[in-house]
XYZ file of C-alpha atoms in Angstrom:
663
model
C 28.173 48.542 68.749
C 31.425 48.058 67.587
C 32.658 45.209 64.705
C 33.860 42.661 65.589
C 37.985 42.300 64.736
C 36.723 39.572 61.997
C 34.420 42.290 60.209
C 36.543 44.642 60.442
C 39.301 43.276 58.329
C 36.591 41.780 55.587
C 35.656 45.447 55.444
C 38.916 47.181 55.127
C 40.043 44.205 52.566
C 37.195 45.246 50.510
C 37.759 48.675 50.829
C 41.246 48.161 49.633
C 40.033 45.565 46.661
C 39.897 48.286 43.540
C 36.479 47.756 42.408
C 36.491 46.678 38.294
C 34.502 48.222 35.845
C 31.954 46.768 33.485
C 34.036 47.971 30.701
C 36.941 45.271 32.027
C 34.685 43.045 32.603
C 33.318 42.880 29.183
C 36.878 43.379 27.896
C 37.781 40.464 30.137
C 34.880 38.252 28.291
C 35.607 38.865 24.600
C 39.174 37.745 25.511
C 37.620 34.148 26.779
C 35.566 34.283 24.249
C 37.956 35.013 21.580
C 40.577 32.512 22.762
C 37.938 29.595 23.520
C 37.505 29.853 27.073
C 34.117 29.626 27.688
C 34.383 28.704 31.695
C 36.293 31.627 32.246
C 33.822 33.612 29.507
C 30.432 32.299 31.851
C 32.405 33.507 35.452
C 33.066 36.558 33.629
C 28.887 37.152 32.678
C 28.391 35.681 35.813
C 30.274 39.227 37.733
C 28.761 41.086 35.656
C 25.182 40.269 36.166
C 25.854 40.459 39.444
C 26.535 44.271 38.563
C 24.509 45.021 36.483
C 21.216 42.350 36.659
C 19.344 42.385 33.482
C 22.229 42.863 31.097
C 21.359 41.126 27.919
C 24.434 41.555 26.022
C 25.866 39.264 29.216
C 23.011 37.403 29.744
C 23.605 36.415 25.952
C 27.155 35.856 25.873
C 26.962 33.918 29.479
C 24.354 31.091 26.891
C 26.180 31.027 23.864
C 29.555 29.447 26.119
C 27.419 27.345 28.498
C 26.326 26.066 24.625
C 29.459 26.027 23.513
C 30.555 23.791 26.341
C 28.654 21.710 25.744
C 26.421 22.581 29.066
C 23.222 22.604 27.545
C 21.393 22.047 30.657
C 22.467 24.375 32.670
C 22.140 26.978 29.334
C 18.322 26.432 29.523
C 18.356 27.132 33.495
C 19.920 29.992 32.570
C 17.346 30.868 29.499
C 14.563 30.372 32.288
C 16.192 32.568 34.836
C 16.664 35.736 32.278
C 13.133 35.616 31.217
C 12.121 36.291 34.926
C 15.142 39.326 34.967
C 14.285 40.461 31.754
C 12.394 40.824 29.077
C 14.704 39.363 26.460
C 13.566 37.107 23.905
C 16.133 34.201 23.541
C 13.176 31.546 22.095
C 15.798 30.562 19.113
C 18.947 29.690 21.833
C 16.047 27.605 23.714
C 15.269 26.099 20.553
C 18.729 25.168 19.195
C 19.408 23.399 23.277
C 16.068 21.168 23.132
C 17.065 20.302 19.269
C 20.194 18.964 20.752
C 18.886 17.194 23.517
C 16.778 15.911 20.497
C 13.767 17.268 21.449
C 12.301 18.166 18.900
C 8.488 18.358 18.805
C 9.789 20.833 21.713
C 12.383 22.859 19.616
C 9.886 23.755 16.505
C 7.173 24.706 19.272
C 9.564 27.529 20.402
C 10.738 29.274 17.360
C 6.716 29.840 16.486
C 7.741 33.148 16.103
C 11.217 33.167 14.783
C 10.640 32.591 10.617
C 11.800 35.658 9.199
C 15.695 35.037 10.713
C 17.861 33.163 8.616
C 19.770 31.909 12.006
C 16.054 30.232 12.332
C 14.629 28.915 8.773
C 18.461 26.872 9.018
C 17.711 25.320 12.975
C 13.842 24.494 11.095
C 15.289 23.287 8.423
C 17.946 21.527 10.198
C 14.878 20.037 13.185
C 12.259 18.868 9.846
C 15.498 16.716 8.828
C 15.376 15.343 11.683
C 12.364 14.218 12.529
C 11.735 12.625 9.413
C 10.330 15.522 6.708
C 12.371 15.725 4.026
C 10.400 17.209 1.630
C 9.659 20.497 4.264
C 13.596 20.802 4.947
C 14.405 21.178 1.599
C 10.952 23.933 0.817
C 12.894 25.715 3.533
C 16.095 25.783 2.244
C 14.907 27.159 -1.626
C 13.846 29.789 0.634
C 17.332 30.744 1.690
C 18.583 33.848 0.054
C 21.781 32.051 -1.415
C 24.243 34.791 -1.289
C 24.512 35.240 2.515
C 25.034 31.269 3.483
C 28.485 29.616 3.117
C 27.630 26.206 2.018
C 23.989 25.901 1.105
C 24.292 23.567 -1.715
C 25.996 21.302 1.042
C 23.050 20.673 3.022
C 20.392 21.011 0.017
C 21.789 18.517 -1.702
C 21.914 15.611 1.636
C 17.765 17.465 1.907
C 16.790 16.293 -1.319
C 18.775 13.224 -1.837
C 17.146 12.383 1.717
C 14.234 13.389 0.333
C 13.896 10.977 -1.741
C 14.866 13.794 -4.999
C 17.673 12.758 -6.215
C 16.771 13.152 -9.622
C 16.858 17.176 -8.928
C 20.087 17.546 -7.974
C 21.840 17.815 -10.737
C 19.441 20.121 -11.640
C 19.934 22.299 -8.148
C 23.514 22.587 -9.057
C 23.268 23.561 -12.404
C 20.843 26.970 -11.033
C 23.295 27.527 -8.200
C 26.461 27.120 -10.331
C 28.436 25.105 -8.515
C 29.994 22.347 -9.341
C 29.722 18.826 -7.890
C 33.289 18.794 -7.400
C 33.804 22.074 -5.597
C 34.137 20.615 -2.696
C 34.482 17.227 -1.295
C 31.368 17.367 0.954
C 29.542 18.088 -1.865
C 30.970 15.662 -4.159
C 30.043 12.939 -1.517
C 26.291 14.351 -1.261
C 26.304 14.763 -5.177
C 27.997 10.651 -4.990
C 25.220 9.701 -3.051
C 22.697 11.225 -5.160
C 23.880 8.906 -7.910
C 23.503 5.512 -5.356
C 19.915 6.656 -5.298
C 19.633 6.511 -9.104
C 21.426 3.394 -8.913
C 24.288 5.136 -10.970
C 27.345 2.844 -9.260
C 30.377 3.509 -12.193
C 29.354 6.986 -11.556
C 29.261 7.214 -8.135
C 32.068 5.550 -7.281
C 34.090 7.539 -9.181
C 33.139 10.820 -7.944
C 33.497 8.865 -4.224
C 37.397 8.333 -5.125
C 37.516 11.723 -6.400
C 35.366 13.206 -3.262
C 39.083 11.499 -1.217
C 41.840 12.922 -3.686
C 39.908 16.263 -2.867
C 39.713 15.931 0.384
C 42.590 14.455 1.437
C 44.389 17.588 0.028
C 42.141 19.457 1.505
C 42.590 18.725 5.147
C 46.613 18.507 4.453
C 46.351 21.879 3.777
C 44.430 22.641 7.101
C 47.952 21.028 8.343
C 45.669 18.230 10.029
C 47.309 15.492 11.353
C 46.904 12.258 9.277
C 44.576 10.586 11.846
C 42.333 13.237 11.275
C 41.892 13.225 7.798
C 40.936 9.898 8.180
C 38.168 10.391 10.684
C 36.837 13.243 8.271
C 36.522 10.838 5.102
C 35.448 7.513 6.933
C 32.541 8.957 5.899
C 33.665 8.231 2.054
C 35.811 5.278 2.567
C 32.395 3.462 3.816
C 30.797 4.795 0.660
C 33.058 3.709 -1.343
C 33.368 -0.138 -0.037
C 29.028 0.353 -0.280
C 29.524 0.679 -4.139
C 31.896 -1.957 -4.375
C 29.335 -4.155 -2.352
C 26.349 -3.499 -4.925
C 29.090 -3.849 -7.990
C 29.665 -7.473 -6.778
C 33.295 -7.123 -5.212
C 32.434 -8.747 -2.153
C 35.880 -9.793 -1.043
C 37.106 -5.978 -1.840
C 34.011 -4.478 0.407
C 34.337 -6.831 3.337
C 38.478 -5.922 3.062
C 37.168 -2.268 3.452
C 34.727 -2.500 6.052
C 37.178 -4.700 8.293
C 40.013 -2.455 7.840
C 38.007 0.506 9.310
C 36.440 -1.889 11.714
C 39.581 -2.592 13.088
C 41.555 0.446 12.959
C 38.961 2.176 14.652
C 39.622 5.555 12.578
C 36.002 6.803 11.906
C 33.317 8.716 13.860
C 30.799 6.989 15.622
C 28.141 7.032 12.620
C 30.531 5.834 10.030
C 31.558 3.280 12.245
C 28.208 1.788 13.035
C 27.269 2.023 9.137
C 30.436 -0.414 8.471
C 29.864 -2.645 10.898
C 25.567 -3.206 10.105
C 27.037 -3.168 6.341
C 29.304 -6.464 7.033
C 27.434 -8.166 9.377
C 24.456 -7.698 5.845
C 27.480 -8.928 3.528
C 28.351 -11.656 5.850
C 24.695 -12.688 6.359
C 24.145 -16.004 8.700
C 27.891 -17.571 8.245
C 29.307 -15.910 12.089
C 25.711 -15.178 13.886
C 28.135 -15.187 17.202
C 30.264 -12.402 15.800
C 27.750 -10.360 14.461
C 25.481 -10.451 18.075
C 28.444 -9.150 19.967
C 29.609 -5.988 17.726
C 26.006 -4.741 17.942
C 25.720 -5.194 21.414
C 27.928 -2.548 21.536
C 25.943 -0.985 19.535
C 22.556 -1.322 20.940
C 21.871 -0.776 24.343
C 19.221 -2.025 26.874
C 17.610 0.402 29.614
C 14.777 0.394 31.660
C 13.213 3.805 30.450
C 10.891 5.001 27.833
C 13.101 3.558 25.004
C 14.021 0.135 25.962
C 16.366 -0.245 23.296
C 18.662 3.067 22.736
C 21.633 3.016 20.564
C 25.072 3.639 22.110
C 27.186 6.699 22.089
C 24.857 8.838 21.032
C 23.834 7.383 17.745
C 20.293 7.942 17.837
C 21.313 11.794 17.458
C 23.612 10.944 14.217
C 21.844 8.229 12.539
C 19.392 8.980 10.084
C 16.136 6.806 10.428
C 16.668 4.899 7.835
C 20.263 3.988 9.053
C 18.967 2.928 12.642
C 15.869 0.587 11.845
C 18.436 -1.223 9.474
C 20.487 -1.989 12.525
C 17.609 -3.673 14.055
C 16.317 -5.307 11.582
C 20.037 -7.397 11.260
C 19.434 -7.540 15.311
C 16.459 -9.208 14.842
C 17.812 -10.987 11.947
C 21.077 -12.458 13.820
C 18.665 -13.347 17.580
C 16.363 -15.579 15.005
C 19.056 -17.374 13.507
C 20.712 -18.205 17.056
C 17.396 -19.126 17.991
C 17.036 -16.955 20.914
C 13.234 -16.483 20.216
C 12.320 -14.889 24.042
C 15.340 -11.296 22.681
C 13.509 -11.263 19.854
C 10.447 -11.159 20.817
C 11.453 -8.007 23.115
C 13.109 -6.578 20.566
C 10.383 -6.889 18.490
C 7.436 -5.223 20.474
C 9.826 -2.300 20.897
C 10.040 -1.028 17.635
C 6.646 0.136 16.285
C 6.969 2.907 19.177
C 10.615 3.251 17.596
C 9.370 3.518 14.159
C 6.334 4.589 13.838
C 4.263 4.288 10.311
C 7.087 1.958 9.232
C 6.703 -1.766 7.519
C 9.957 -3.321 8.342
C 8.862 -3.836 11.939
C 4.822 -5.978 11.438
C 7.189 -7.785 8.581
C 9.508 -8.585 11.581
C 6.737 -9.929 13.673
C 5.610 -11.830 11.402
C 9.070 -13.501 10.819
C 9.177 -14.360 14.493
C 5.458 -16.008 14.428
C 6.880 -18.099 11.393
C 9.732 -18.934 13.227
C 8.022 -20.067 15.788
C 5.922 -21.805 13.442
C 2.717 -19.433 13.964
C 2.193 -19.141 10.114
C -1.766 -18.049 10.791
C -0.674 -15.340 13.274
C 1.643 -14.408 10.902
C -1.387 -13.807 8.127
C -3.805 -12.546 10.790
C -1.352 -9.627 11.653
C 0.194 -9.810 8.071
C -3.843 -8.728 6.546
C -4.956 -6.816 9.885
C -2.088 -4.005 8.947
C -3.084 -4.190 5.349
C -6.362 -3.841 5.964
C -6.155 -0.679 7.912
C -3.622 0.317 5.702
C -4.321 -0.036 2.302
C -2.208 2.458 0.675
C 1.081 1.487 1.461
C 0.496 -3.019 1.748
C 1.852 -3.777 -1.373
C 4.952 -4.893 0.083
C 2.484 -6.813 3.015
C 0.188 -8.407 0.958
C 3.592 -9.685 -0.908
C 5.061 -10.999 2.068
C 1.763 -12.677 3.257
C 1.187 -14.108 0.084
C 4.888 -15.427 0.251
C 4.344 -17.113 4.105
C 0.475 -18.494 3.061
C 1.866 -20.232 -0.128
C 4.706 -22.053 2.829
C 2.575 -23.036 5.055
C 0.467 -24.730 2.790
C -2.388 -22.045 2.728
C -2.855 -21.591 -1.412
C -6.127 -19.823 -1.441
C -5.542 -17.352 1.080
C -1.752 -16.407 -1.196
C -3.895 -16.222 -4.114
C -6.635 -13.616 -2.559
C -3.782 -11.205 -0.953
C -1.461 -11.068 -4.330
C -5.053 -10.420 -6.208
C -5.452 -7.376 -3.981
C -2.509 -6.018 -5.749
C -3.244 -4.130 -8.392
C -0.593 -2.609 -9.663
C 0.765 -6.064 -10.269
C -2.680 -7.904 -10.989
C -2.123 -8.655 -14.835
C 1.554 -9.345 -15.027
C 2.284 -12.452 -16.987
C 4.048 -13.794 -13.192
C 1.629 -12.351 -10.697
C -1.413 -14.068 -13.463
C 1.169 -17.764 -13.286
C 0.998 -17.485 -9.669
C -2.294 -17.043 -8.868
C -3.213 -19.311 -11.338
C -1.180 -22.097 -9.875
C -2.552 -21.036 -6.322
C -5.830 -21.645 -7.269
C -5.371 -25.067 -9.376
C -3.670 -26.638 -6.226
C -6.740 -24.865 -4.140
C -8.942 -26.929 -6.104
C -10.306 -23.539 -7.951
C -10.389 -23.968 -11.248
C -13.346 -21.697 -12.176
C -11.042 -19.155 -9.922
C -8.035 -19.258 -12.110
C -10.074 -18.465 -15.343
C -11.008 -16.103 -14.203
C -8.144 -14.585 -13.955
C -7.083 -15.760 -17.111
C -10.263 -13.840 -18.669
C -9.340 -10.675 -16.880
C -5.851 -10.281 -17.606
C -6.680 -11.532 -21.027
C -9.492 -8.058 -21.003
C -6.825 -5.706 -19.587
C -4.657 -6.734 -21.982
C -6.747 -6.162 -24.700
C -7.130 -2.868 -23.715
C -3.640 -1.516 -22.803
C -1.804 0.727 -24.404
C 1.703 -0.316 -24.462
C 4.430 -1.508 -26.443
C 5.264 -3.996 -24.732
C 2.073 -6.018 -25.009
C 1.609 -9.469 -23.157
C -1.290 -10.461 -24.550
C -0.188 -13.616 -26.803
C 1.588 -14.772 -24.101
C -1.777 -14.397 -21.777
C -3.760 -15.849 -24.521
C -1.684 -19.209 -25.166
C -0.988 -19.837 -21.589
C -4.839 -19.376 -21.014
C -6.317 -21.854 -24.246
C -3.449 -24.471 -22.754
C -5.390 -23.677 -19.290
C -8.759 -24.017 -21.035
C -7.398 -27.176 -23.056
C -6.337 -28.981 -19.857
C -9.590 -28.619 -17.998
C -11.578 -29.612 -20.849
C -12.809 -26.629 -22.093
C -12.447 -27.231 -25.870
C -14.410 -24.543 -27.432
C -12.644 -21.625 -25.328
C -9.866 -23.178 -25.742
C -10.466 -23.276 -29.734
C -11.726 -19.587 -29.624
C -8.355 -18.156 -28.082
C -5.832 -20.178 -31.370
C -8.352 -19.080 -33.342
C -8.089 -15.329 -32.230
C -4.231 -16.096 -32.261
C -3.732 -17.497 -35.468
C -5.832 -15.287 -37.474
C -4.458 -12.025 -35.308
C -0.091 -13.405 -34.941
C -0.678 -16.506 -37.616
C 1.034 -18.615 -34.407
C 2.379 -21.624 -35.708
C 2.263 -22.901 -31.722
C -1.178 -21.662 -31.805
C -2.347 -23.242 -35.060
C -1.391 -26.719 -33.384
C -3.509 -25.903 -30.296
C -6.298 -25.659 -32.356
C -6.232 -28.137 -34.684
C -5.720 -30.283 -31.872
C -8.720 -28.738 -29.661
C -10.919 -28.019 -32.931
C -10.644 -32.384 -33.902
C -12.054 -33.225 -31.305
C -15.542 -31.172 -32.353
C -14.939 -30.246 -35.938
C -13.204 -32.326 -38.157
C -13.475 -30.336 -41.208
C -12.507 -27.243 -39.269
C -9.181 -29.219 -37.692
C -8.416 -30.275 -41.592
C -8.944 -26.429 -42.752
C -6.396 -25.410 -40.873
C -4.400 -28.518 -41.182
C -3.558 -27.599 -45.117
C -1.802 -24.200 -43.472
C 1.047 -26.279 -41.682
C 3.829 -26.924 -43.903
C 4.884 -30.330 -44.716
C 7.208 -32.036 -42.928
C 11.303 -32.522 -44.993
C 10.944 -36.238 -45.860
C 8.192 -37.586 -45.129
C 7.385 -37.742 -49.338
C 8.577 -41.438 -49.759
C 6.148 -42.458 -47.040
C 2.467 -43.674 -47.634
C 0.590 -42.471 -45.145
C -2.431 -44.781 -45.700
C -0.542 -47.967 -45.958
C 0.982 -46.715 -42.257
C -2.378 -46.058 -40.880
C -3.228 -49.914 -41.965
C -0.072 -51.674 -39.897
C -0.808 -52.696 -36.275
C 2.042 -49.539 -35.801
C 5.644 -49.398 -35.287
C 7.726 -51.703 -34.203
C 10.644 -51.448 -31.323
C 13.824 -51.056 -33.265
C 16.581 -54.051 -31.739
C 19.437 -52.439 -31.920
C 20.545 -48.255 -33.495
C 18.948 -44.952 -32.403
C 16.641 -45.453 -35.227
C 13.832 -46.825 -34.256
C 10.621 -46.941 -35.517
C 12.042 -46.136 -39.141
C 10.547 -48.153 -42.795
C 12.981 -50.125 -44.582
C 13.207 -47.917 -46.997
C 14.837 -45.377 -44.173
C 17.111 -48.805 -43.227
C 17.936 -49.864 -47.089
C 19.765 -46.448 -47.192
C 21.488 -46.302 -44.226
C 23.058 -49.501 -44.657
C 24.055 -48.849 -48.642
C 25.404 -45.394 -46.780
C 26.758 -47.153 -43.742
C 31.314 -45.661 -43.665
C 32.938 -49.373 -44.505
C 35.556 -48.820 -41.917
C 39.591 -48.219 -41.594
C 41.704 -51.586 -41.153
C 43.635 -49.740 -38.748
C 47.762 -51.487 -37.490
C 47.635 -53.045 -34.207
C 49.795 -50.988 -31.940
C 52.104 -52.997 -29.915
C 54.185 -52.100 -26.811
C 57.597 -51.338 -26.604
C 60.132 -53.769 -27.205
C 57.875 -55.792 -28.604
C 58.560 -58.138 -31.860
C 55.769 -59.443 -33.623
C 57.763 -62.153 -35.477
C 59.630 -63.371 -32.352
C 56.218 -63.038 -29.885
C 57.446 -66.179 -27.226
C 55.510 -67.735 -25.088
C 51.597 -67.086 -25.901
C 50.621 -64.729 -21.840
C 48.371 -66.983 -19.124
C 45.286 -66.936 -20.388
C 44.144 -67.030 -16.468
C 46.529 -63.917 -15.812
C 43.658 -61.174 -14.299
C 41.647 -63.863 -12.839
C 42.646 -64.427 -9.181
C 44.608 -66.840 -7.818
C 42.077 -68.829 -6.085
C 40.035 -69.052 -9.166
C 42.706 -70.465 -11.370
C 43.081 -73.721 -12.980
C 46.420 -74.425 -11.272
C 45.414 -73.246 -7.889
C 46.098 -75.810 -5.248
C 45.892 -74.604 -1.422
C 47.792 -75.388 0.985
C 46.403 -78.648 3.070
C 45.953 -78.435 6.751
C 46.953 -81.182 8.404
C 43.581 -82.334 10.086
C 44.484 -86.294 11.120
C 47.117 -85.291 14.110
C 44.591 -84.839 17.393
C 44.846 -82.114 19.955
C 46.402 -83.823 23.125
C 45.138 -81.952 26.742
C 46.123 -83.363 29.868
C 49.132 -84.324 31.448
C 52.469 -84.546 29.982
C 52.368 -88.246 28.049
C 49.223 -88.605 27.872
C 47.206 -90.060 24.545
C 43.472 -89.070 23.952
C 41.164 -91.907 23.814
C 39.556 -90.302 20.787
C 42.683 -90.474 18.703
C 43.555 -93.847 20.051
C 39.900 -95.253 18.911
C 40.221 -93.616 15.448
C 43.896 -95.248 15.036
C 42.374 -98.959 15.974
C 38.790 -98.507 14.026
C 41.179 -97.315 10.342
C 43.903 -99.904 11.312
C 41.049 -102.856 11.477
C 38.482 -101.170 8.322
C 39.247 -102.746 4.779
C 41.485 -100.746 2.365
C 38.507 -98.739 0.168
C 40.074 -96.495 -2.570
C 36.598 -95.439 -3.647
C 35.455 -94.532 -0.119
C 38.723 -92.474 0.536
C 37.959 -90.426 -2.490
C 34.618 -89.943 -1.306
C 35.651 -88.384 1.638
C 38.950 -86.552 0.028
C 35.836 -84.572 -2.031
C 33.681 -84.057 1.085
C 36.334 -82.650 2.837
C 37.742 -80.454 0.411
C 34.225 -78.992 -0.330
C 33.810 -78.518 3.201
C 36.977 -76.880 3.570
C 36.270 -74.726 0.402
C 32.522 -72.922 2.077
C 34.664 -72.474 5.111
C 36.618 -70.556 3.846
C 34.195 -68.617 1.548
C 32.185 -68.021 5.151
C 35.683 -66.497 6.382
C 36.255 -64.156 3.879
C 32.369 -62.380 4.053
């Protein structure tokens, strides 16, 4: 059957189109890769694979181009399809794609059998670094051939710092024959090691050098100013942190605020700056802190309920992520948003397995809800389950119990921490707690154990004298005089302490007077007591209270001497006001000039005429009371005495009424 017209046209067009050879396609593929045109490179790779299925070079180019174009999922699909068509080993590329997706355990599994190559070792060390296995990551870096890898020392120093091995950084640099200031990245990592070793001044100087070197290096590469600031943002954040540690709070706040406002930093540096700024301000502005952290923490329905935004989970270390979540919980507690705090705390153990912080935050939530017993229970269970890392947990439990009025639980928690058990501060705290709980015998046993430990301790800063002194005072206070006397006697014989000698005399006086008198002779005589007759002083009824002066209870001898030695007061000329002539002083001032006017003898209050009665009614009417009173007054005889009495009574009543009104 003859073909249709359309099919004829297609066939003729295909015949007319020139066939491109595989060599030309590879040339075009190479050109696109050199120009970083990865999408076009993927299309050319597909054309090559259509012409030559299973071509290993084309498959590799396609996978690499997809990875470079950030099409990680498509790269994994291409790797899976190629494994069916060809016997090509793409385990390294698969491991890298899984690493980019943060599927770290699967990535490690895919690298098995690839341990010999340098690329696989580098990728494995990065995966271990991301998993928090810093020691294993550093071990791989140290096995890598140093001559074939550029800037190996930068990652090696970063791994040592993250693994808590900052003390090895300088030795590593010396062995590699590299200076810390050879690059701004290495200077930054070395400064971080100095921060871990608490050498903050040296770290600050090295960070400033790193910023200067970075500016010079990046400007030589013709980067824009904004790009330079983005590249150097981690150094700026670290400088602000050092200022914060050194106590330059205002400078640190200004640096953090400038970084956040200008927004010229990478996502991880910006998140660290926000977190440090919130930690520095504390509970002063809770609402602003919550608003800023809400932008960093998202809420989802997936397996991770509270992931960090903008891929920060992959960019921040576990320690940094944990600090952000911790600050979020604390701000929620300060703002009394208990439901949200409880929900976030419940998700933290799965996010940070093996960390102490989720347990401490759970206890903090219970304490805020006035459930101290529940907090003590949670902390106690964790301490029993993980005794090797229970020091911080037990300290927190002791603090919670002491604040809640459970001194025995607090004392028992401190007693379970062996490395601080016999320190003076711990001993004093446990003894005080046991005294509050009424356990005097337990407190005494704590002192005995501490004395025994310090007696056998071979340390330069031995605290045996301090412990024995406090133990003797405790035993004396609780009626254990013989034990107290024994301790005081040991102190006197070993160190000749005056305080111990006084305590020994006081203690021995209750049981053995001869011993007390024997030790009393070792006391130095007090100056000024030779003129006092002790026998006559004992016969008196006691010292009398002095009426005047600070020398209460002094003897007559000292009073006479003090009177003889009293200094004569100098007579000073009187000072007159300006323009005053003492020869012509004028009239004397009024002696009552400082009194209120109403209390002076010359004061005469204004008289109110109460005789005029108020007239009410129509015009021209006369009050009946006024008329009757006028009649009675006209009929009564004159009596000046009675009039004067009435006047006195009226004055008194008016005065009392004025006093009441003033009140």
